[in-house]
Short mmCIF file of C-alpha atoms in Angstrom, two decimals:
data_model
loop_
_atom_site.label_atom_id
_atom_site.label_comp_id
_atom_site.label_asym_id
_atom_site.label_seq_id
_atom_site.Cartn_x
_atom_site.Cartn_y
_atom_site.Cartn_z
CA MET Z 1 88.40 155.31 89.45
CA VAL Z 2 87.47 153.03 92.06
CA PHE Z 3 86.45 154.25 95.94
CA GLN Z 4 87.14 151.75 98.68
CA THR Z 5 85.06 152.43 102.01
CA ALA Z 6 85.12 150.52 105.44
CA THR Z 7 82.28 148.10 106.12
CA ILE Z 8 79.88 149.26 108.03
CA GLY Z 9 77.99 146.59 110.62
CA LEU Z 10 75.16 143.71 109.43
CA GLY Z 11 72.31 145.34 108.60
CA GLY Z 12 70.57 147.61 106.43
CA PRO Z 13 73.41 149.44 103.77
CA ALA Z 14 75.77 147.91 106.13
CA GLU Z 15 74.78 145.19 104.45
CA TYR Z 16 76.55 146.14 100.84
CA THR Z 17 80.34 146.89 101.04
CA GLY Z 18 80.66 150.20 99.99
CA GLU Z 19 83.01 149.89 96.95
CA LEU Z 20 82.28 151.92 94.57
CA VAL Z 21 82.94 150.92 91.52
CA ARG Z 22 81.94 153.20 88.42
CA HIS Z 23 79.68 155.53 87.36
CA GLN Z 24 77.40 154.78 84.04
CA ALA Z 25 76.28 157.41 81.64
CA VAL Z 26 72.99 156.70 81.01
CA TRP Z 27 70.66 158.95 78.66
CA LYS Z 28 67.36 159.83 80.06
CA SER Z 29 64.86 162.37 78.97
CA ARG Z 30 67.66 164.11 76.63
CA SER Z 31 70.09 164.49 79.04
CA TRP Z 32 72.90 162.78 80.77
CA LYS Z 33 72.55 161.34 83.81
CA VAL Z 34 75.18 159.60 85.97
CA LEU Z 35 74.35 156.88 88.34
CA PRO Z 36 76.77 155.12 90.69
CA THR Z 37 76.73 151.06 90.09
CA MET Z 38 77.72 149.87 94.08
CA ALA Z 39 78.80 146.40 94.30
CA LYS Z 40 77.47 144.52 97.43
CA THR Z 41 78.73 140.94 98.22
CA ARG Z 42 75.35 138.78 98.64
CA LYS Z 43 74.61 137.31 102.04
CA ILE Z 44 74.20 133.66 102.59
CA PRO Z 45 71.81 132.31 105.18
CA TYR Z 46 72.91 129.40 107.96
CA TYR Z 47 71.86 127.93 110.56
CA LYS Z 48 73.42 128.04 113.88
CA ILE Z 49 72.47 125.95 117.10
CA ALA Z 50 71.05 128.63 119.63
CA LYS Z 51 71.39 127.93 124.22
CA ALA Z 52 69.07 127.43 126.10
CA ARG Z 53 68.27 131.05 127.94
CA LEU Z 54 65.80 129.76 130.57
CA PRO Z 55 65.89 126.90 132.81
CA PHE Z 56 64.16 124.16 132.04
CA SER Z 57 64.47 125.29 128.19
CA LYS Z 58 66.33 123.31 125.16
CA PRO Z 59 68.38 124.95 122.49
CA ARG Z 60 67.40 125.81 118.81
CA TRP Z 61 68.34 126.39 115.93
CA LYS Z 62 68.61 129.29 114.55
CA CYS Z 63 68.24 130.77 111.21
CA HIS Z 64 70.44 133.61 110.05
CA ALA Z 65 69.10 135.11 107.14
CA GLY Z 66 68.50 138.38 104.91
CA PHE Z 67 71.44 140.59 107.00
CA GLU Z 68 72.04 138.43 109.12
CA GLY Z 69 73.66 135.71 106.72
CA CYS Z 70 77.34 135.35 106.15
CA ILE Z 71 79.07 136.14 103.79
CA ALA Z 72 81.55 133.27 101.16
CA ILE Z 73 84.91 133.90 100.62
CA ASN Z 74 87.83 133.66 98.24
CA THR Z 75 90.91 132.14 99.65
CA PRO Z 76 93.80 130.42 98.22
CA GLN Z 77 93.50 129.43 102.12
CA THR Z 78 91.94 125.52 102.83
CA VAL Z 79 91.49 123.98 106.49
CA SER Z 80 95.22 123.39 107.97
CA TYR Z 81 96.44 119.84 108.50
CA GLU Z 82 99.93 121.30 109.34
CA ARG Z 83 99.81 120.93 113.17
CA PHE Z 84 101.58 117.36 114.52
CA ALA Z 85 99.15 114.63 115.51
CA PRO Z 86 98.58 113.20 118.70
CA GLY Z 87 102.07 111.09 119.41
CA GLU Z 88 103.59 112.03 116.08
CA VAL Z 89 107.34 112.46 115.94
CA ALA Z 90 108.68 115.69 113.89
CA PRO Z 91 110.91 114.11 111.05
CA SER Z 92 114.77 114.59 110.61
CA SER Z 93 113.86 114.75 106.89
CA LYS Z 94 111.54 115.49 104.79
CA SER Z 95 112.47 112.49 102.18
CA ILE Z 96 112.48 109.62 104.87
CA PRO Z 97 109.46 107.47 104.57
CA THR Z 98 106.79 106.27 107.17
CA SER Z 99 106.15 102.82 107.63
CA SER Z 100 103.29 103.16 105.57
CA GLY Z 101 105.66 104.12 102.49
CA SER Z 102 104.56 107.57 102.44
CA THR Z 103 106.70 110.09 103.77
CA ALA Z 104 107.07 113.64 105.95
CA GLY Z 105 106.42 115.50 102.53
CA ASP Z 106 103.21 114.22 102.15
CA VAL Z 107 102.05 116.85 104.00
CA ALA Z 108 103.29 119.88 102.00
CA ALA Z 109 102.28 117.42 98.87
CA VAL Z 110 98.32 117.21 99.72
CA ARG Z 111 98.13 121.03 101.01
CA SER Z 112 100.30 121.94 97.53
CA GLU Z 113 97.20 120.34 95.51
CA THR Z 114 94.78 121.39 97.54
CA GLU Z 115 95.77 124.69 97.97
CA HIS Z 116 96.48 124.81 94.19
CA GLN Z 117 92.76 124.09 92.76
CA LYS Z 118 91.83 127.04 95.58
CA SER Z 119 94.08 129.18 94.01
CA THR Z 120 93.15 128.46 90.61
CA ALA Z 121 89.09 129.81 91.49
CA PHE Z 122 90.65 132.85 93.83
CA GLY Z 123 92.27 133.58 90.54
CA LYS Z 124 89.40 133.85 88.10
CA LYS Z 125 87.99 137.61 87.98
CA GLN Z 126 84.38 137.26 89.39
CA GLU Z 127 81.85 137.83 87.39
CA PRO Z 128 78.75 140.30 88.92
CA LYS Z 129 75.12 139.98 88.54
CA GLU Z 130 74.16 142.87 87.24
CA PHE Z 131 70.58 144.84 88.79
CA ARG Z 132 68.32 146.96 86.08
CA GLY Z 133 69.72 150.05 85.89
CA GLN Z 134 72.77 149.61 86.28
CA GLN Z 135 72.63 150.73 89.81
CA PHE Z 136 74.12 147.44 92.13
CA VAL Z 137 75.92 143.99 91.04
CA GLU Z 138 76.03 141.82 93.50
CA LEU Z 139 79.17 139.58 94.40
CA GLU Z 140 79.29 135.98 94.87
CA ALA Z 141 82.32 136.37 97.64
CA GLU Z 142 84.91 138.62 99.15
CA ASP Z 143 88.24 137.99 98.11
CA CYS Z 144 90.98 137.60 101.15
CA GLU Z 145 94.22 135.93 100.66
CA LYS Z 146 95.26 135.27 104.49
CA LEU Z 147 92.61 134.17 107.28
CA PRO Z 148 92.82 133.11 110.48
CA GLU Z 149 94.19 129.77 110.51
CA PHE Z 150 91.84 126.70 111.35
CA ASP Z 151 93.17 123.09 111.51
CA LEU Z 152 91.16 119.70 111.44
CA GLN Z 153 92.37 119.09 115.18
CA ASP Z 154 90.60 121.82 116.54
CA ILE Z 155 87.10 120.54 115.84
CA PRO Z 156 87.22 118.24 119.38
CA ASP Z 157 88.17 121.34 121.26
CA ALA Z 158 85.00 122.68 119.45
CA MET Z 159 82.54 120.14 120.11
CA ASP Z 160 83.79 120.26 123.88
CA ARG Z 161 82.87 124.28 123.71
CA MET Z 162 79.42 123.07 122.35
CA ARG Z 163 79.08 120.68 125.12
CA TRP Z 164 79.69 117.57 123.19
CA PRO Z 165 82.14 115.72 125.08
CA MET Z 166 81.29 112.36 123.37
CA ALA Z 167 81.85 113.46 120.22
CA ALA Z 168 85.24 115.09 120.99
CA LYS Z 169 86.37 111.35 122.79
CA LEU Z 170 85.91 109.59 119.57
CA ALA Z 171 86.97 112.35 117.32
CA ARG Z 172 90.51 112.34 119.42
CA LYS Z 173 90.60 108.80 119.72
CA TRP Z 174 90.95 108.82 115.86
CA PHE Z 175 92.84 111.08 115.63
CA LYS Z 176 95.33 109.18 117.76
CA GLY Z 177 95.26 106.37 115.95
CA PRO Z 178 97.33 104.45 113.31
CA ALA Z 179 96.32 105.50 109.81
CA HIS Z 180 93.39 102.65 109.38
CA VAL Z 181 90.82 102.50 106.68
CA TRP Z 182 87.10 100.52 107.46
CA ASP Z 183 87.20 98.12 104.48
CA ASN Z 184 83.40 98.56 104.30
CA ASP Z 185 82.89 95.38 105.72
CA LEU Z 186 80.38 95.28 108.56
CA ASP Z 187 81.26 91.76 110.02
CA SER Z 188 85.21 92.26 109.36
CA VAL Z 189 87.87 92.74 111.85
CA GLN Z 190 88.43 96.07 112.86
CA PRO Z 191 90.16 98.12 115.35
CA LEU Z 192 87.48 98.14 118.41
CA GLU Z 193 86.07 100.92 120.79
CA ASP Z 194 83.88 99.10 122.94
CA LYS Z 195 84.08 101.94 126.56
CA LEU Z 196 82.83 104.91 125.69
CA VAL Z 197 79.89 104.48 124.09
CA THR Z 198 77.33 103.27 126.24
CA LEU Z 199 73.43 101.90 125.92
CA ASP Z 200 72.36 104.26 128.66
CA TRP Z 201 73.85 107.21 127.92
CA ALA Z 202 72.53 107.03 124.46
CA LEU Z 203 68.74 106.72 125.64
CA ARG Z 204 68.90 110.04 127.15
CA TYR Z 205 69.23 110.94 123.55
CA GLY Z 206 65.79 112.18 121.25
CA SER Z 207 63.52 109.03 120.30
CA VAL Z 208 66.22 106.15 121.14
CA LYS Z 209 64.19 105.09 123.98
CA LYS Z 210 61.32 104.81 121.24
CA ARG Z 211 63.78 103.04 119.30
CA LEU Z 212 64.67 100.48 121.90
CA ASN Z 213 61.36 100.01 122.55
CA ASN Z 214 60.22 99.38 118.88
CA LEU Z 215 63.15 96.78 118.90
CA LEU Z 216 62.04 95.13 121.98
CA GLN Z 217 58.66 94.31 120.32
CA MET Z 218 60.09 93.10 117.28
CA THR Z 219 62.00 90.57 118.36
CA GLY Z 220 58.99 88.14 117.80
CA SER Z 221 58.55 88.89 114.28
CA LYS Z 222 58.52 85.96 111.74
CA ASN Z 223 61.69 87.04 110.94
CA ALA Z 224 63.21 87.74 113.99
CA GLN Z 225 61.99 84.29 114.90
CA ALA Z 226 63.85 82.68 111.77
CA VAL Z 227 66.65 83.66 112.19
CA LEU Z 228 66.54 82.52 116.11
CA LYS Z 229 65.72 78.83 114.97
CA ARG Z 230 68.17 78.82 112.82
CA LYS Z 231 71.02 80.19 115.74
CA LEU Z 232 69.40 78.03 118.64
CA LEU Z 233 69.20 74.91 117.00
CA ARG Z 234 72.60 75.14 116.10
CA HIS Z 235 73.46 75.28 119.36
CA ALA Z 236 71.15 72.32 120.36
CA SER Z 237 72.52 70.37 118.31
CA ASP Z 238 75.89 70.66 118.94
CA THR Z 239 75.07 70.48 122.60
CA PHE Z 240 72.99 67.52 122.13
CA GLN Z 241 75.65 65.82 120.24
CA ARG Z 242 78.25 66.05 122.49
CA ALA Z 243 75.95 64.91 125.30
CA ALA Z 244 76.34 61.47 126.84
CA SER Z 245 73.61 61.80 128.96
CA ALA Z 246 69.87 61.07 128.33
CA LYS Z 247 68.80 63.99 129.79
CA PRO Z 248 71.36 66.85 128.54
CA ASN Z 249 70.82 70.19 129.53
CA LEU Z 250 70.61 72.49 126.46
CA ASP Z 251 69.88 75.58 127.84
CA LEU Z 252 71.32 78.50 126.64
CA ASP Z 253 72.75 82.00 128.18
CA THR Z 254 75.20 83.84 126.80
CA THR Z 255 77.25 85.64 129.12
CA ASP Z 256 80.08 84.29 128.64
CA PHE Z 257 80.44 85.18 125.07
CA VAL Z 258 80.23 88.32 125.40
CA VAL Z 259 84.03 88.88 126.39
CA ASP Z 260 84.34 89.06 122.69
CA LEU Z 261 81.72 91.26 121.32
CA ARG Z 262 82.74 91.06 117.44
CA GLN Z 263 81.65 86.83 117.83
CA PHE Z 264 79.11 87.57 120.41
CA HIS Z 265 77.49 89.37 117.47
CA LEU Z 266 77.87 87.27 114.80
CA ASP Z 267 76.54 84.70 116.29
CA TRP Z 268 73.76 85.52 118.51
CA HIS Z 269 72.58 89.09 117.83
CA PHE Z 270 68.97 87.85 115.33
CA GLN Z 271 66.99 91.38 115.10
CA LYS Z 272 68.16 94.69 114.19
CA MET Z 273 66.68 99.03 115.16
CA GLU Z 274 68.21 101.78 112.75
CA VAL Z 275 68.38 105.03 114.50
CA SER Z 276 68.54 107.95 112.25
CA ILE Z 277 69.91 110.98 112.90
CA LEU Z 278 66.99 112.29 113.02
CA ASP Z 279 66.13 109.99 116.26
CA THR Z 280 68.92 111.39 118.10
CA THR Z 281 68.03 115.78 118.17
CA GLU Z 282 66.10 117.26 120.84
CA GLY Z 283 63.52 120.40 120.66
CA VAL Z 284 63.16 120.95 116.77
CA LEU Z 285 65.64 118.80 115.11
CA VAL Z 286 68.16 120.46 117.24
CA LEU Z 287 72.11 118.45 117.22
CA THR Z 288 72.84 116.40 120.27
CA ASP Z 289 76.08 114.83 121.64
CA LEU Z 290 74.50 111.71 120.34
CA SER Z 291 74.06 113.43 116.47
CA GLY Z 292 77.65 114.44 116.55
CA ALA Z 293 79.14 111.43 118.06
CA LEU Z 294 77.40 108.54 116.36
CA GLY Z 295 75.16 110.42 114.04
CA ASN Z 296 73.03 107.16 112.35
CA PHE Z 297 73.24 103.91 114.41
CA VAL Z 298 71.58 100.69 114.69
CA LEU Z 299 70.60 98.79 118.10
CA TYR Z 300 71.02 95.25 117.99
CA ALA Z 301 69.30 92.51 120.02
CA ALA Z 302 71.08 89.50 120.64
CA ILE Z 303 70.13 86.09 122.38
CA GLY Z 304 70.78 86.50 126.11
CA ARG Z 305 68.76 83.57 127.84
CA ALA Z 306 67.21 80.54 126.40
CA HIS Z 307 65.15 77.37 127.78
CA LEU Z 308 65.50 74.04 125.47
CA ASN Z 309 63.23 71.28 126.71
CA GLY Z 310 60.88 68.39 124.86
CA ALA Z 311 60.16 64.63 124.98
CA ARG Z 312 63.01 62.71 124.30
CA TYR Z 313 62.36 59.05 123.05
CA PHE Z 314 64.53 55.88 121.02
CA LYS Z 315 64.14 55.75 117.43
CA TYR Z 316 65.08 51.59 116.78
CA ASP Z 317 63.64 51.54 113.08
CA THR Z 318 67.05 53.67 111.90
CA ASP Z 319 70.09 52.04 111.13
CA PRO Z 320 71.79 52.94 113.55
CA GLN Z 321 69.17 53.50 116.31
CA GLN Z 322 69.31 56.84 117.58
CA PHE Z 323 68.28 58.91 120.43
CA CYS Z 324 65.67 61.43 119.82
CA MET Z 325 64.52 65.02 121.03
CA ASP Z 326 61.81 67.24 119.94
CA ALA Z 327 62.94 70.09 120.36
CA SER Z 328 61.16 73.79 121.40
CA ALA Z 329 62.84 76.70 123.03
CA SER Z 330 61.71 79.52 125.12
CA VAL Z 331 63.59 82.94 124.66
CA THR Z 332 63.34 84.78 128.10
CA HIS Z 333 65.70 87.65 127.82
CA VAL Z 334 68.34 88.94 125.19
CA TYR Z 335 70.91 91.60 124.78
CA ILE Z 336 70.38 94.99 123.60
CA TYR Z 337 73.50 97.19 122.54
CA ILE Z 338 74.63 99.24 119.88
CA LYS Z 339 77.24 98.66 116.83
CA ASP Z 340 78.38 101.27 114.82
CA ASN Z 341 81.56 102.19 112.37
CA TYR Z 342 83.41 105.03 113.56
CA SER Z 343 84.97 106.42 109.51
CA PHE Z 344 84.84 108.83 106.96
CA ASN Z 345 84.51 106.67 103.97
CA ASP Z 346 82.28 108.50 100.92
CA LYS Z 347 79.74 105.74 98.56
CA ASP Z 348 80.77 108.42 95.33
CA PRO Z 349 84.21 110.71 96.53
CA SER Z 350 82.98 113.28 94.15
CA ARG Z 351 80.07 114.18 96.92
CA SER Z 352 81.79 113.63 99.80
CA GLN Z 353 79.72 114.13 102.78
CA TYR Z 354 79.59 117.55 104.65
CA LEU Z 355 79.72 117.70 107.74
CA GLY Z 356 78.92 121.35 109.01
CA HIS Z 357 81.45 124.15 108.50
CA TRP Z 358 83.68 124.91 111.40
CA ASN Z 359 86.03 127.06 113.75
CA LYS Z 360 87.52 126.51 116.97
CA ARG Z 361 84.45 127.71 118.93
CA ASP Z 362 81.70 125.96 117.41
CA MET Z 363 79.75 124.98 113.81
CA ILE Z 364 76.81 126.53 111.79
CA THR Z 365 75.55 124.57 109.00
CA SER Z 366 74.03 125.19 105.15
CA TYR Z 367 70.44 126.65 105.56
CA TYR Z 368 70.38 124.65 101.71
CA LEU Z 369 72.12 121.25 102.68
CA ALA Z 370 70.14 121.23 106.42
CA GLY Z 371 66.87 121.24 104.95
CA ASN Z 372 67.80 118.80 102.42
CA ASP Z 373 68.91 116.71 104.69
CA ILE Z 374 66.10 116.70 107.00
CA ALA Z 375 63.87 116.96 104.31
CA GLY Z 376 65.01 113.79 102.43
CA GLN Z 377 65.25 111.67 105.41
CA LEU Z 378 61.77 112.75 106.33
CA LYS Z 379 60.49 112.18 102.84
CA PRO Z 380 62.93 110.80 100.27
CA SER Z 381 60.69 111.75 97.32
CA LEU Z 382 61.46 115.60 98.84
CA ARG Z 383 65.30 115.42 98.97
CA ARG Z 384 66.40 117.19 95.98
CA GLN Z 385 69.93 116.80 93.95
CA ASN Z 386 72.49 119.13 93.35
CA LYS Z 387 71.24 121.36 90.42
CA ASN Z 388 74.67 120.95 88.51
CA HIS Z 389 74.77 116.67 88.39
CA ASN Z 390 72.56 115.15 86.19
CA ALA Z 391 72.40 111.27 88.24
CA PRO Z 392 68.96 110.01 88.82
CA LYS Z 393 67.58 110.35 92.93
CA GLU Z 394 69.13 107.57 94.54
CA ASN Z 395 66.97 105.62 96.97
CA PHE Z 396 66.30 106.48 100.18
CA ARG Z 397 69.51 104.79 102.99
CA LEU Z 398 69.74 105.19 106.86
CA ARG Z 399 73.33 106.46 105.12
CA SER Z 400 71.99 108.70 103.12
CA ASP Z 401 74.24 111.14 101.25
CA TYR Z 402 74.55 115.43 101.88
CA LEU Z 403 74.48 116.61 98.60
CA PRO Z 404 76.37 120.11 98.20
CA GLY Z 405 73.53 122.03 96.63
CA GLN Z 406 75.77 125.24 95.74
CA HIS Z 407 79.06 125.64 94.64
CA ILE Z 408 79.08 128.86 97.77
CA VAL Z 409 78.57 126.46 99.74
CA ASP Z 410 82.63 124.82 99.70
CA LYS Z 411 83.78 128.03 100.66
CA PRO Z 412 84.77 129.11 103.70
CA VAL Z 413 82.54 131.75 104.89
CA ASP Z 414 82.07 135.15 107.48
CA THR Z 415 79.41 136.03 109.72
CA ARG Z 416 79.96 138.70 110.55
CA ARG Z 417 78.97 139.31 113.93
CA SER Z 418 81.99 141.73 114.97
CA LEU Z 419 80.05 145.31 114.10
CA PHE Z 420 83.05 147.23 113.04
CA SER Z 421 85.49 144.26 111.42
CA LYS Z 422 85.69 141.30 108.99
CA PHE Z 423 87.52 138.31 108.78
CA GLN Z 424 88.01 137.59 112.51
CA ALA Z 425 88.57 134.27 113.86
CA LYS Z 426 85.33 133.61 116.12
CA ASP Z 427 83.41 134.92 112.88
CA VAL Z 428 85.43 132.91 110.16
CA TYR Z 429 83.83 129.13 109.47
CA TRP Z 430 85.55 126.19 107.31
CA PRO Z 431 83.37 123.98 105.10
CA VAL Z 432 84.32 120.23 106.39
CA TYR Z 433 83.84 117.15 104.44
CA ASN Z 434 84.26 113.46 104.99
CA ARG Z 435 87.52 113.80 102.52
CA SER Z 436 88.86 116.65 104.94
CA TYR Z 437 89.76 113.65 107.42
CA ASN Z 438 91.09 111.27 104.30
CA GLU Z 439 93.18 114.26 102.99
CA TRP Z 440 94.17 114.93 107.17
CA ARG Z 441 94.76 110.83 107.29
CA LYS Z 442 97.28 110.57 103.97
CA ALA Z 443 99.17 113.70 105.15
CA ARG Z 444 99.64 112.50 108.06
CA ASN Z 445 99.88 109.08 108.33
CA ARG Z 446 97.71 109.58 111.32
CA GLY Z 447 93.22 108.34 111.69
CA GLU Z 448 92.57 105.07 112.43
CA ASP Z 449 88.60 104.21 111.71
CA PHE Z 450 87.50 101.65 114.36
CA MET Z 451 84.02 100.02 115.35
CA ILE Z 452 81.89 101.06 118.26
CA TYR Z 453 80.05 98.40 120.60
CA SER Z 454 78.38 99.45 123.98
CA LYS Z 455 78.49 96.75 125.82
CA PRO Z 456 75.72 94.90 125.75
CA GLN Z 457 72.80 95.43 128.18
CA LEU Z 458 70.23 92.00 128.91
CA TYR Z 459 66.04 92.86 128.80
CA LYS Z 460 63.77 90.50 130.10
CA LEU Z 461 60.85 89.72 127.24
CA GLU Z 462 57.56 90.63 128.70
CA THR Z 463 56.17 87.95 126.60
CA PRO Z 464 59.39 85.28 126.03
CA ILE Z 465 59.63 83.85 122.08
CA ILE Z 466 58.41 80.23 122.18
CA ILE Z 467 59.64 78.24 118.86
CA ASP Z 468 59.50 75.40 117.48
CA LEU Z 469 63.46 73.15 116.87
CA GLY Z 470 61.48 70.45 115.33
CA THR Z 471 63.40 67.00 115.60
CA ILE Z 472 67.34 66.41 116.77
CA CYS Z 473 69.11 62.78 117.21
CA ARG Z 474 71.94 61.00 117.92
CA PRO Z 475 73.00 57.87 117.67
CA TYR Z 476 71.78 55.19 120.29
CA ASP Z 477 75.16 54.11 121.34
CA THR Z 478 76.31 57.56 122.76
CA THR Z 479 73.98 57.40 125.09
CA SER Z 480 75.06 56.38 128.41
CA LYS Z 481 71.77 55.18 130.50
CA LYS Z 482 72.82 57.73 133.19
CA PRO Z 483 70.55 60.39 133.61
#
């Protein structure tokens, strides 16, 4: 016989589901004693950003553990991709192909495959963990066939509610654009966004200003000077060769080249500084609008202004005779800008990057995954691998993968903040991965990866960078005797 009672709150006895599973006969002291075996669902700890309560205070991560933890949900339901994308026209027939060769039925196909995988797992009977004495059994998750719907396109609205307006704008731009996948080549031609993100905006967050100062200090490094010499020598040689004057002006100002940001970047950048997501946080590693918008990104330094001079003379011992210059350059100004790709590519699709659990209001994150990612970025050796994954530890990279270490993370969860109810829309959070966006793109034929540039800003160096360019020459007969 099975007895069912309503769930009561979240604390103490309320942590249990109240379901009387069975009676077990126990032989004790030569007499029968019946002990009821109760079932409870394991509570999973998670992190949530708590808003600042006092003036001038900052938001903070709050750990919800123990009776405040969330409950995983077994369900055939998944994050929805059904809502039409911005600008998408409803097809007249599911058999009509789109311009990319996909059909309107792709939505149903993607949904069918995803839900089949979920329903297979949903249909498996849970094997509860039994405790000594057989008084309690613990379930990994509760079953629920129908939850409040959450569409992937609800995330930008949630970002707005979290006061992440820039992250929301970039997300909406991605949803609105035609289907396009970045080819993982940082120098390739890509759709470009250069209006939304600005350097001044980014400098308001975390340690970004410190990273900018580090970049300015590194502009005179040995490696940077090697790149500067190559690029300035190319400019000086080309200008000197084309000039007819004996005193050509070789000074360089790259302002006119900023109109084509991709080409400007390829031609004139010479140093960079990686900015990790940790540098974008505030307080005790609390995510910000910058964290949600860019995550990890790169600050670049490009040549802004350089003065070139040197002794000029004729060489008569060559055939043909030459007019030469012992050139040196003094770099006085540099342009600083942000460059980042907005995409959802995974290095290993089997371990797609975890982006948090979301609903229409905000985001929470896995206790395990948050700790794993933070520890791994502070010290790579602390990063743990998936307990079911036998691959060796990866070398630490700026864009380090999030490694799901618990299968339970891949389920929706219920935070049960409502006192007498469960499975409420405001309490249920859905796991979102890079693969979620790729599946949505396949289903909706929308989702445009793009390259982000901020408008380059000119900075004057405290100490000019002096570069010896060596000797450059041109044929004597191309030299006019006029200055």
